[in-house]
Amino acid sequence: MATTTLPETEIEKTERKSATKYVYFFGGGKADGNGKMKDELGGKGAGLAEMTNAGLPVPPGFTIQTDACREYMRHNSVSKDVDKQMEEALAHLEKLQGQKLGKGDNPLLVSVRSGAKFSMPGMMDTILNLGLNDQSVESLAKLSNNPRFAYDSYRRLIQMFGNVVLEIPKSAFDEVFDAKKKQKKAKLDTDLNAAALKEVIAEYKKVVKKHTKGDFPQDPHEQLVMARDAVFRSWQNDRAKHYRRINNISDDLGTAVNVQAMVFGNLGETSGTGVGFTRNPATGAKEFYGEFLLNAQGEDVVSGVRTPVHILELEKIMPEVYNQLREITTRLEKHYRDMQDFEFTIQDGRLYMLQTRNGKRTGLAAVKVAIQMVEEGLISKEEAIFRVEPNQLYDFLVPRLDEKSAKIEVLATGLPASPGAAVGQIVFTADEAVEKAGHGTKKNPVILVRAETTPEDIHGMEVAVGILTSRGGMTSHAAVVTRGMGKCCVAGAGDIGVDEKAREMRVKGQVFKGGDWISLDGTTGRVIKGKLNSLPPKADDPELQTILAWAEPFRKIGVRANADIPRDAIQARAFGAEGIGLCRTEHMFFAEDRIPHMRTMILANNEKDRRAALKKLLPMQRADFMGLFRAMDGLPVTIRLLDPPLHEFLPKREELMVEIAVLEATKPKSPKLKDLRTLLRRVEELHEFNPMLGHRGCRLGITYPEITEMQARAIFEAAVAVSKEGVKPHAEVMIPLIATVKEMAHQGGIVRRVAEEVFKEKGTKVHYLVGTMIELPRAALVADEIAKEAEFFSFGTNDLTQTTFGFSRDDVNKVLPTYLGEGILKQDPFAVIDRDGVGELVRIGIERGRKTRPNLEVGICGEHGGDPSSVEFCHQVGMDYVACSPFRVLTARLAAAQAGASDKLKVEAGRTK
Ligand code: PEP
Ligand code: MG
């Protein structure tokens, strides 16, 4: 095909024509965009466009799309096109409103708000009242006939603009404001009159000058450009980055900016502002839920300076507005076919909708709302199973607050760092926690409230029922430690001031002392005043069972649990586990009564002594296995032979050296010294520089075959014994850390020989399999060879990730935060499977293994087995099952069902974000 060269003017025209549309207008009953354009307009912008098109009362404005933000991130500025299109849209807005931005007798004022594709509540920045300056504030005062309102709006602008755009600390403004309140003996912000607010403005301007060496910008257009760019920058602030990481939102999306004509909720007693949900986001109950404040602007509701009123009260105060709001929000819910989270403002008795989006909700609410919506005919059962995020099912396994047990006053909302509920009395230090809690008896429930926790607080954290911090994120010390403890934690509740010296917690103008009761909801991050009741977990909740019953027919892969003791196995089975995918037998050796025998075994310097010590361990192991077989009657129990290096069972080298040195100095004749020296010698012999890559896994069983023999004997004797009780044992004996087929043949040979010996001795045979973990890259690559000897594979993706990346599992946290922060890695590969690298090895391993043995059973037992996205991957690569800790079994079941359903229904595994 011949190429024609266009004349230059044509090129220009074409380029101009095809140039990106950066700015989308909405107003006057129609919008350039629509509700489907979340990628470009963000959730808020798409919602505003959709509401405008639906004829709802939305203040007009325009959305600058996410492409401009991405451009800003690349070049630190936006292209001329963005500026041009923005000015055009502003002119359009001015024409529609019959006003000019910040000019004239009736100045146009706008809000400038962020809005990304997925909602990131409170993570990015907002500026209200933009367009006000020394002149327009006077016009506003005249026009509204309310100078107090005008000056209050102006001081808010300087404060927000100063903080967000000029990066002046909030506290610099707070100090001025608080001092003025004190000086005027004002209790509430609203007690300051126009004259006092004028003084505040003058002092705010000084704050700006002091921090920026410049004046607060008076030109409204300059204000707008600066505010827009600041909102773009806020996409990159630490809070936003952090939020994206924990919610799996890509850093590359960028935010849109919504510029919208201001409506005022603070014009007097016929004005107000509020937020709400079409159903209760904590419980899912079908009730109008939310709060509002009369004579206030949006930030007053959120900041908690004044206590908002329940939304139902609006019916009494302004019945018409209330009815209109109900009608609109009901329509919105029907339109979006999901629970809505909305914002509204009433200006002089007139209702305006500022936002609507699918509301965030707890796991309990997600399940309830999904079922209700099926019953109401709004969604299908297939859609309903995607309305619950698999991780949310964890909410059914931890205690919850009884929302009905008392009036709920939310003091602050922090990060939901560790789920569950905690109700207790405030303490401010770890020592106080120990004392108040009753010295180890945990008689009195206490909540440890700190600015942030440090390792020195551990003893207090242990006895507390919950932890609350005012600083720190989802990976802060408090968050990480409490999650490990399975304890409720709300972290980074920034609105709370913790004064450890004065032993006071200050929030919403209230002061809480040690001993005061508070309740924490670790699932939503709410800090609630007073003593609520807590409700026990409800894994057998009928609604949960309903959703699972809809979901499970789609599930193709099995879900097993990682459990080492019968109690956990029973628990896991109650959650629906279909067997044990990993029993780590070393946990049995670590038990207090077994360690001495283990040590004797390790210290033995000949095989005979070693066997004698192992013989003592045999009945203990056998009893453990019998318990597991009984708990999993009829289901597979995968038992892994001893994995960790032997020195882990011995005391620490440094501690021994100290003990010896002390004895030498104090009791040089002590007979204990000889034993200690022998022990130290053995510890030193066993010492390794890289134990994770050392004498562990099958390497132990190969160098000490008697260990494998003993374990195999304990397994088969247990299996035979329980089978005589009528239990059906299905043992799957798993050899760890295999790299070559010969290792597998060696260990498999021992297991099979011992099995035959036991069956002969006992006169009974039981079914069993011998297989391996695939946790080294080499094993995945030679899986076809290994499958000649292994009847099943279980991917140990913890070690496979460690050895594929060359990251130490135990030390990776030294580099991981930087890697995540820099975007070098998108996710923690130890939590979410790295599909490109580790995942590729898994794919290869399965393909090659099944080439040799088409019916090879394949599963996963690394941490990834309980992570929804990794479960989806396991489904896609054709595994037979995933295995995870008991508390993630429900999550894995739903994630596996969603993966199966999205295959079948050809829907994107879309979650309610
Ligand atoms: C693994 O490596 O993925 C695994 C399950 O084994 P462990 O975590 O015990 O090393
Ligand atoms: Mg491993």
Coordinates of C-alpha atoms and ligand atoms in Angstrom, one line a residue, residues 582 584 586 640 643 696 773 775 795-800 809 861-863, ligand 1:
L582 CA 1.1 -29.9 55.2
R584 CA 5.3 -29.8 59.6
E586 CA 9.3 -30.5 63.3
R640 CA 6.2 -33.8 55.8
D643 CA 12.8 -30.2 57.5
R696 CA 18.0 -29.5 56.2
M773 CA 7.7 -30.8 47.9
E775 CA 10.6 -25.9 46.5
F795 CA 4.7 -26.7 45.8
G796 CA 6.5 -25.2 48.7
T797 CA 6.3 -21.7 47.4
N798 CA 7.9 -20.2 50.5
D799 CA 11.2 -21.8 49.8
L800 CA 10.6 -21.6 46.0
R809 CA 12.8 -15.4 53.8
C861 CA 1.4 -25.6 50.7
G862 CA 3.4 -22.3 50.9
E863 CA 1.8 -19.2 52.4
Ligands
PEP1 C1 7.5 -23.9 51.8 O1 8.7 -23.8 51.7 O2 6.7 -23.3 51.0 C2 6.9 -24.6 52.9 C3 5.6 -24.8 53.0 O3 7.7 -25.2 53.8 P1 8.3 -24.3 55.0 O4 7.6 -23.0 55.1 O5 8.1 -25.1 56.2 O6 9.7 -24.2 54.6

